[in-house]
Structures are given as C-alpha cells and as structure tokens.
C-alpha cells in the first residue's frame, strides 16, 4: 500500500508530479493559452462584481492560501485578506455579497473552516472551496468547488495536498485575470507554460535527495532553528517550519527576513541553524543583508535559491541548495519540496513515527 516507500509521507512527496498534472488536466485549453473551469457556477458577471477576497483555512492549507492569495492579488489586483479559520468569525470580518470567500481544506471536514464557510454564507458571500475530498462537508456546502486531484493523502503531514492547492490557486488566479482582463493573453500563456514545466522540475528535484538527507540528519541534532524569507519565500518558510515541527518535534520559527531585527535576532546564537529561502530575485539583495545579520551573530546558514546565485550566496552562507528555475510567483511549488524532505528525514533520524506524529489527527473536526 505504500508502493515500496517506507512511509506514506515519502510516497506522497513522490506523488507530487502526478498530483500537479492531474490538478492541471482538463483545466487548460488545448492551445495552452487559457484556463478553463467548466465545473464552476461562478458567472463572468459575478467575477467582475467581486471587490475583495477572503482566504480562510487552517495549518498547511492556510499556508497554501498565503501563496495563492498573493498570486491572485498580483494577477488580478483585487484586495485579498487571509485568516486562520479559528479566528475568522471572531474579528467580525467585513463580508458583503461582493466578497468572494475561498476556503481551503484537504479533508473538507475541518470544523473551523466549515464554520467560517457558514459565516460567509450568512453574510451573503459566494464561497469557493478548494478541497481534495469532493464528497466532504465543505464541498457540499460551498457554492463552488475546485477539486485538487492529489489522490488520498494518508500521512498526517500534508505534502501533495498543499502543492495541489497551490496549483489550483494559480489556475484560478489566471482564470480571474482572463475574465477581468488584468493580464494579457501573452502573459497568461507564459505563466501556463511555466506551470506545465513544474511536474518535470519536481521530478528532477526528487531524483537525488542525498544532500538534503545529509542536511536533515545534521539538523536533527539541534533543538531550535529558524526559517527566514521574504514575499512568497516567507509563506513557504512558514510551511517548512510547520512541517518540521509537526513530525521532527524540533522547535523552529519562521520569520519574515526583515522582521528578525525587531526582536527575534536576540535568539540567534552561535551555531543555530537558519534556513534562508532566497528564491525571489527582486528581493535577493535584501534577503542577503538579513542573512548577514544572522551570520554576524554566529548562525549556521543554509540557503535555498537558484543555481545561478549559489556561488555568490556561498560567500555569505555555509551551505546552499538550488531549486530549478521558474517564475517568481511559482517558486513555492518547487521550493517547498526540499523542505518536505528535510522534515521527513529529520523525523526519521530522530526515530519518530513519521506518518502519525504525536498529538495530531489527520482530520480536525473539533473547534
Ligand atoms: C499539517 C497539516 C494541517 C492541516 C490542517 C487543515 O501538515 O496537515 O496543518 O493542513 O489541519 O486540514 P484540512 O486541509 O483538512 O482542512
């Protein structure tokens, strides 16, 4: 049942190229220049009337929402707000019939996310669910469903569901951009082409994982570490940190790279590992400054970037890993993969039950 893998989590990490392809299949027209969503009830008129978007989810699904909402805001120029579902109702969010509420849930059964959906409905919003389980409570209650086609996810730590949620968000963002005319046909084709290369790029990353495994074994001897990044790298840092905590039980914090000096820098001491995501070229120089801040306090820094920046980064970091080249907005669909492997191998090195971490359940049906 684990298809030759030692754990479901590793199997599911390796299933990601297929999950990306399956989630894209049938949603891109034959010419590769347009996204189509035959399953949506959302009319073009309705799409044009939306004036704000709320993205609501828990845990890893929330982290996918951070990336997805950033993509939508950039592609469509509609303001996007993000909430963890357990907080949403209690801040009296401003929901109107012109609000599109997107709930994200692998299982479709998360109690807080379902309650957020009901709150959105009570205020007249249209609710779109991005879920991996089409017969779930959330799918049933939502006005529209985009199914992620990741296949069943068994490991408690979510991997292929997260990355399929990213794909679903990118597709939906492009679809909104088409309808609202906020991106040209050329821009849309260009992004679609880059998306279609993602599965092969993930395959390439999964071919040789020895270096990340060795690094995971190294950090498994530590009890504290940091992830830093800017822009979507920060969103991926949050996900990398959650994954590591969840299954390795190593304490880590994810910080927006520029925010460290507002207090957290005090925790950087000699030898502490810092994982710096540096995939966003426009932000690279600033991220490097933040890397230097932690290096100066004795941190041992691993950077994740693209091949062409590795040699210059190595002047300021101890180790660097390269991810394949894609468009800046799409990097999370690649950069999260080494972080999933890092969490997996660190958990394994510590002798933990990788697929069933302590205190956690796959589906959280209590608030
Ligand atoms: C972490 C993880 C959780 C879930 C969260 C929401 O690896 O899996 O953080 O993402 O409990 O679950 P769903 O997506 O089923 O609503």
Coordinates of C-alpha atoms and ligand atoms in Angstrom, one line a residue:
X1 CA 0.0 0.0 0.0
X2 CA 3.0 2.3 0.5
X3 CA 4.1 1.5 -3.0
X4 CA 7.6 0.4 -2.0
X5 CA 8.2 3.5 0.2
X6 CA 8.9 3.2 3.9
X7 CA 6.2 5.8 4.8
X8 CA 3.1 7.3 3.3
X9 CA 4.7 10.7 3.6
X10 CA 7.6 9.9 1.4
X11 CA 5.3 8.2 -1.1
X12 CA 3.1 11.3 -1.2
X13 CA 6.1 13.6 -1.7
X14 CA 7.0 11.5 -4.7
X15 CA 3.4 11.6 -6.0
X16 CA 3.5 15.3 -6.4
X17 CA 4.5 15.5 -10.1
X18 CA 1.4 13.3 -10.8
X19 CA -0.8 15.5 -8.5
X20 CA 0.3 18.6 -10.3
X21 CA -0.5 17.1 -13.7
X22 CA -3.9 15.7 -12.5
X23 CA -4.8 19.1 -11.0
X24 CA -4.0 20.9 -14.2
X25 CA -5.6 18.3 -16.5
X26 CA -8.8 19.5 -18.3
X27 CA -8.3 23.0 -16.9
X28 CA -6.0 24.3 -19.6
X29 CA -7.3 24.6 -23.1
X30 CA -5.6 22.7 -25.9
X31 CA -3.6 25.7 -27.2
X32 CA -2.1 26.1 -23.7
X33 CA -3.2 29.7 -23.6
X34 CA -6.3 29.8 -21.5
X35 CA -7.5 28.3 -18.2
X36 CA -11.0 26.8 -18.2
X37 CA -13.1 25.8 -15.3
X38 CA -16.2 24.1 -16.7
X39 CA -17.2 23.0 -13.2
X40 CA -17.6 26.5 -11.7
X41 CA -21.0 28.1 -11.2
X42 CA -19.3 31.5 -10.7
X43 CA -20.5 33.6 -13.7
X44 CA -18.3 36.1 -15.5
X45 CA -20.7 38.8 -14.4
X46 CA -20.2 37.6 -10.8
X47 CA -16.5 37.5 -11.2
X48 CA -16.5 41.1 -12.4
X49 CA -18.5 42.2 -9.4
X50 CA -16.1 40.8 -6.8
X51 CA -14.4 43.6 -4.9
X52 CA -12.5 41.7 -2.3
X53 CA -11.4 38.1 -1.5
X54 CA -11.0 36.4 1.9
X55 CA -9.0 33.3 2.1
X56 CA -9.7 31.1 5.1
X57 CA -8.1 27.9 6.2
X58 CA -6.1 26.1 8.9
X59 CA -2.5 25.0 9.1
X60 CA -0.9 23.9 5.9
X61 CA -4.0 24.8 3.9
X62 CA -3.7 28.3 5.3
X63 CA -0.1 28.4 4.1
X64 CA -1.2 27.4 0.6
X65 CA -3.7 30.3 0.9
X66 CA -1.0 32.7 1.6
X67 CA 0.8 31.9 -1.6
X68 CA -2.4 31.6 -3.6
X69 CA -3.8 34.9 -2.4
X70 CA -0.5 36.6 -3.2
X71 CA -0.7 35.2 -6.7
X72 CA -4.4 36.4 -7.1
X73 CA -3.7 39.8 -5.8
X74 CA -0.7 40.2 -8.2
X75 CA -2.5 38.8 -11.2
X76 CA -6.0 40.3 -10.7
X77 CA -5.4 43.4 -8.4
X78 CA -8.3 42.5 -6.1
X79 CA -7.5 43.0 -2.4
X80 CA -7.1 39.7 -0.6
X81 CA -7.3 39.1 3.2
X82 CA -6.0 36.0 4.9
X83 CA -7.4 34.4 8.0
X84 CA -6.8 31.3 10.0
X85 CA -10.3 29.7 10.2
X86 CA -10.4 29.6 14.0
X87 CA -10.0 33.4 14.2
X88 CA -12.2 34.4 11.2
X89 CA -15.6 34.7 12.8
X90 CA -14.3 36.5 15.9
X91 CA -12.9 39.5 14.2
X92 CA -16.3 40.4 12.7
X93 CA -14.9 40.3 9.2
X94 CA -16.4 42.7 6.7
X95 CA -18.2 40.3 4.4
X96 CA -20.6 41.5 1.7
X97 CA -22.2 39.9 -1.4
X98 CA -19.2 41.3 -3.4
X99 CA -16.8 39.3 -1.3
X100 CA -15.5 36.0 -2.6
X101 CA -14.6 33.7 0.3
X102 CA -12.2 30.9 -0.6
X103 CA -11.9 28.2 1.9
X104 CA -9.1 25.7 1.6
X105 CA -9.2 22.3 3.1
X106 CA -7.6 19.0 2.1
X107 CA -10.1 16.9 4.1
X108 CA -13.1 19.2 3.6
X109 CA -14.1 18.3 7.2
X110 CA -12.1 20.8 9.3
X111 CA -14.6 22.2 11.8
X112 CA -13.3 25.8 12.0
X113 CA -13.1 26.0 8.2
X114 CA -16.7 24.8 7.8
X115 CA -17.8 27.3 10.4
X116 CA -16.1 30.1 8.5
X117 CA -17.8 29.0 5.3
X118 CA -21.2 29.2 7.1
X119 CA -20.3 32.7 8.5
X120 CA -19.5 33.8 4.9
X121 CA -22.8 32.4 3.6
X122 CA -24.8 34.1 6.4
X123 CA -23.4 37.4 5.1
X124 CA -24.2 36.8 1.5
X125 CA -20.8 35.9 0.2
X126 CA -20.1 33.5 -2.6
X127 CA -18.0 30.6 -1.3
X128 CA -15.4 28.7 -3.3
X129 CA -13.9 25.6 -1.7
X130 CA -10.6 24.2 -2.7
X131 CA -10.6 20.7 -1.4
X132 CA -9.2 17.3 -2.0
X133 CA -12.4 15.4 -1.0
X134 CA -15.3 16.1 -3.3
X135 CA -17.9 14.5 -1.1
X136 CA -16.9 16.3 2.0
X137 CA -19.0 18.6 4.2
X138 CA -17.1 21.7 3.0
X139 CA -17.5 20.7 -0.7
X140 CA -21.2 20.1 -0.1
X141 CA -21.9 23.4 1.5
X142 CA -19.8 25.6 -0.8
X143 CA -21.2 27.4 -3.9
X144 CA -18.3 26.2 -6.0
X145 CA -15.6 23.6 -5.6
X146 CA -12.2 23.3 -7.2
X147 CA -11.1 19.8 -6.5
X148 CA -7.4 19.2 -6.1
X149 CA -6.7 15.9 -7.6
X150 CA -3.9 14.8 -5.3
X151 CA -5.5 11.4 -4.5
X152 CA -5.9 10.2 -0.9
X153 CA -3.4 11.7 1.5
X154 CA -2.8 9.3 4.4
X155 CA 0.2 10.8 6.2
X156 CA -0.8 13.3 8.8
X157 CA 1.7 15.8 7.5
X158 CA 0.3 17.3 4.3
X159 CA 2.5 17.4 1.3
X160 CA 0.9 16.7 -2.1
X161 CA -2.4 18.3 -0.9
X162 CA -0.5 21.5 -0.2
X163 CA 1.2 21.6 -3.6
X164 CA -2.0 20.7 -5.4
X165 CA -3.7 23.6 -3.6
X166 CA -1.0 25.9 -5.0
X167 CA -1.7 24.6 -8.5
X168 CA -5.5 25.2 -8.0
X169 CA -4.9 28.7 -6.8
X170 CA -2.6 29.6 -9.7
X171 CA -5.1 28.3 -12.2
X172 CA -8.0 30.1 -10.5
X173 CA -5.9 33.3 -10.4
X174 CA -5.2 33.1 -14.1
X175 CA -8.9 32.4 -14.7
X176 CA -9.9 35.6 -12.8
X177 CA -7.3 37.5 -14.7
X178 CA -8.7 36.3 -18.1
X179 CA -12.2 37.3 -17.2
X180 CA -11.3 40.6 -15.7
X181 CA -8.7 41.4 -18.4
X182 CA -5.9 42.2 -15.9
X183 CA -3.3 40.1 -17.8
X184 CA -2.6 39.9 -21.5
X185 CA -3.1 36.7 -23.4
X186 CA 0.7 36.5 -23.8
X187 CA 1.3 36.9 -20.0
X188 CA -1.2 34.2 -19.3
X189 CA 0.3 31.7 -21.9
X190 CA 3.7 32.4 -20.4
X191 CA 2.6 31.5 -16.9
X192 CA 0.7 28.4 -18.1
X193 CA 3.8 27.2 -19.9
X194 CA 5.9 27.7 -16.8
X195 CA 3.2 25.8 -14.8
X196 CA 3.3 22.9 -17.2
X197 CA 7.1 22.5 -16.6
X198 CA 6.6 22.2 -12.8
X199 CA 5.9 18.4 -12.7
X200 CA 9.2 17.6 -14.5
X201 CA 11.1 20.1 -12.4
X202 CA 9.8 18.4 -9.2
X203 CA 10.8 15.0 -10.7
X204 CA 14.3 16.3 -11.3
X205 CA 14.5 17.5 -7.6
X206 CA 13.3 14.1 -6.4
X207 CA 15.9 12.2 -8.3
X208 CA 18.8 13.0 -6.0
X209 CA 17.9 13.8 -2.4
X210 CA 21.2 12.7 -0.7
X211 CA 22.3 16.2 0.1
X212 CA 19.1 17.3 1.7
X213 CA 19.0 14.0 3.7
X214 CA 22.5 14.6 5.0
X215 CA 21.5 18.2 6.0
X216 CA 18.4 16.8 7.7
X217 CA 20.5 14.4 9.7
X218 CA 22.7 17.3 10.7
X219 CA 19.9 19.5 11.9
X220 CA 18.2 16.6 13.7
X221 CA 20.8 17.1 16.5
X222 CA 19.5 20.6 17.1
X223 CA 16.6 21.7 19.2
X224 CA 15.9 25.1 17.7
X225 CA 16.2 26.7 14.4
X226 CA 14.8 29.4 12.2
X227 CA 13.4 29.8 8.7
X228 CA 13.6 33.2 7.0
X229 CA 12.3 34.5 3.7
X230 CA 10.7 37.5 2.0
X231 CA 7.5 37.6 -0.1
X232 CA 6.3 34.1 -1.1
X233 CA 9.5 32.8 0.4
X234 CA 8.1 33.8 3.8
X235 CA 4.9 31.9 3.1
X236 CA 7.0 28.8 2.2
X237 CA 9.2 29.4 5.3
X238 CA 6.0 29.1 7.4
X239 CA 5.1 25.9 5.8
X240 CA 8.6 24.4 6.0
X241 CA 8.7 25.3 9.7
X242 CA 5.3 23.8 10.4
X243 CA 6.3 20.6 8.6
X244 CA 9.5 20.3 10.6
X245 CA 7.9 20.9 14.0
X246 CA 5.0 18.6 13.3
X247 CA 7.0 15.5 12.6
X248 CA 10.5 16.0 13.9
X249 CA 9.4 17.9 17.1
X250 CA 12.4 20.3 16.6
X251 CA 11.3 23.7 17.6
X252 CA 11.5 26.2 14.8
X253 CA 10.2 29.7 13.9
X254 CA 9.5 31.1 10.6
X255 CA 10.2 34.8 10.3
X256 CA 9.8 37.4 7.6
X257 CA 13.5 38.0 7.0
X258 CA 13.3 41.8 7.6
X259 CA 11.4 41.3 10.8
X260 CA 14.1 39.4 12.7
X261 CA 15.8 42.6 13.9
X262 CA 12.6 43.7 15.6
X263 CA 13.2 41.3 18.5
X264 CA 13.9 37.8 17.4
X265 CA 17.5 38.4 16.5
X266 CA 18.1 38.2 20.2
X267 CA 17.6 34.4 19.9
X268 CA 20.3 33.9 17.2
X269 CA 23.3 32.4 19.0
X270 CA 26.4 30.6 18.0
X271 CA 25.7 27.5 15.8
X272 CA 21.9 27.9 15.5
X273 CA 20.8 26.7 12.1
X274 CA 19.0 29.2 9.9
X275 CA 17.3 28.2 6.7
X276 CA 17.1 31.1 4.4
X277 CA 14.8 31.0 1.4
X278 CA 16.2 33.2 -1.3
X279 CA 14.4 32.4 -4.5
X280 CA 12.9 35.8 -5.2
X281 CA 15.4 37.6 -7.3
X282 CA 13.9 41.1 -6.8
X283 CA 14.3 40.6 -3.1
X284 CA 17.6 38.8 -3.1
X285 CA 19.8 41.6 -2.1
X286 CA 17.7 42.4 0.9
X287 CA 17.5 38.8 1.9
X288 CA 21.3 38.6 1.7
X289 CA 21.5 41.5 4.1
X290 CA 19.3 39.6 6.5
X291 CA 21.5 36.5 6.1
X292 CA 24.5 38.6 7.0
X293 CA 22.7 39.8 10.2
X294 CA 22.3 36.3 11.4
X295 CA 25.7 35.2 10.3
X296 CA 27.3 38.0 12.3
X297 CA 25.6 36.5 15.4
X298 CA 27.0 33.1 14.7
X299 CA 24.2 31.4 12.9
X300 CA 24.9 28.5 10.5
X301 CA 23.0 29.4 7.4
X302 CA 21.6 27.1 4.7
X303 CA 20.2 29.0 1.7
X304 CA 17.7 27.8 -0.9
X305 CA 18.0 29.6 -4.2
X306 CA 18.5 29.1 -7.9
X307 CA 21.7 27.6 -9.4
X308 CA 22.9 30.9 -10.8
X309 CA 23.0 32.5 -7.3
X310 CA 24.6 29.7 -5.4
X311 CA 28.2 30.7 -5.9
X312 CA 27.7 34.3 -4.8
X313 CA 25.4 33.2 -1.9
X314 CA 28.2 30.9 -0.7
X315 CA 30.2 34.0 0.2
X316 CA 27.6 34.6 3.0
X317 CA 26.2 31.2 3.8
X318 CA 27.5 27.8 4.9
X319 CA 25.5 25.7 2.5
X320 CA 23.3 26.3 -0.4
X321 CA 20.8 24.2 -2.3
X322 CA 19.4 25.1 -5.8
X323 CA 15.9 24.6 -7.0
X324 CA 15.1 24.7 -10.7
X325 CA 14.3 28.0 -12.3
X326 CA 10.6 29.1 -12.7
X327 CA 8.7 32.3 -12.5
X328 CA 9.0 34.0 -9.1
X329 CA 5.3 33.5 -8.2
X330 CA 5.5 29.8 -8.9
X331 CA 8.7 29.1 -6.9
X332 CA 6.7 27.8 -3.8
X333 CA 5.6 24.8 -5.9
X334 CA 9.3 23.8 -6.1
X335 CA 10.9 25.3 -3.0
X336 CA 8.6 23.5 -0.6
X337 CA 9.8 20.1 -1.8
X338 CA 13.3 20.1 -0.2
X339 CA 11.6 21.4 3.0
X340 CA 9.2 18.5 3.0
X341 CA 12.2 16.1 2.6
X342 CA 14.0 17.9 5.3
X343 CA 11.2 17.4 7.7
X344 CA 10.8 13.8 6.7
X345 CA 14.5 12.9 7.0
X346 CA 14.9 14.8 10.3
X347 CA 11.9 13.0 11.7
X348 CA 13.3 9.7 10.6
X349 CA 16.7 10.5 12.1
X350 CA 15.1 11.2 15.4
X351 CA 13.2 7.8 15.3
X352 CA 9.8 9.4 15.3
X353 CA 6.6 7.9 13.9
X354 CA 6.7 10.0 10.6
X355 CA 3.2 9.3 9.4
X356 CA 1.5 9.6 12.8
X357 CA 3.1 12.4 14.8
X358 CA 2.1 12.6 18.4
X359 CA -1.0 14.6 19.5
X360 CA -2.2 15.2 15.9
X361 CA -5.1 13.9 13.8
X362 CA -5.4 13.9 10.1
X363 CA -8.9 15.5 10.2
X364 CA -9.7 18.0 12.8
X365 CA -13.4 18.1 13.5
X366 CA -13.4 20.0 16.7
X367 CA -13.1 23.8 17.1
Ligands
LIG1 C1 -0.1 19.9 8.5 C2 -1.5 19.7 8.3 C3 -2.5 20.5 8.9 C4 -3.7 20.7 8.0 C5 -4.9 21.4 8.8 C6 -6.1 21.7 7.9 O1 0.8 19.1 7.8 O2 -1.8 18.7 7.6 O3 -2.0 21.8 9.3 O4 -3.4 21.4 6.9 O5 -5.3 20.6 9.9 O6 -6.6 20.5 7.4 P1 -7.5 20.5 6.2 O7 -6.8 20.9 5.0 O8 -8.0 19.1 6.0 O9 -8.7 21.4 6.5

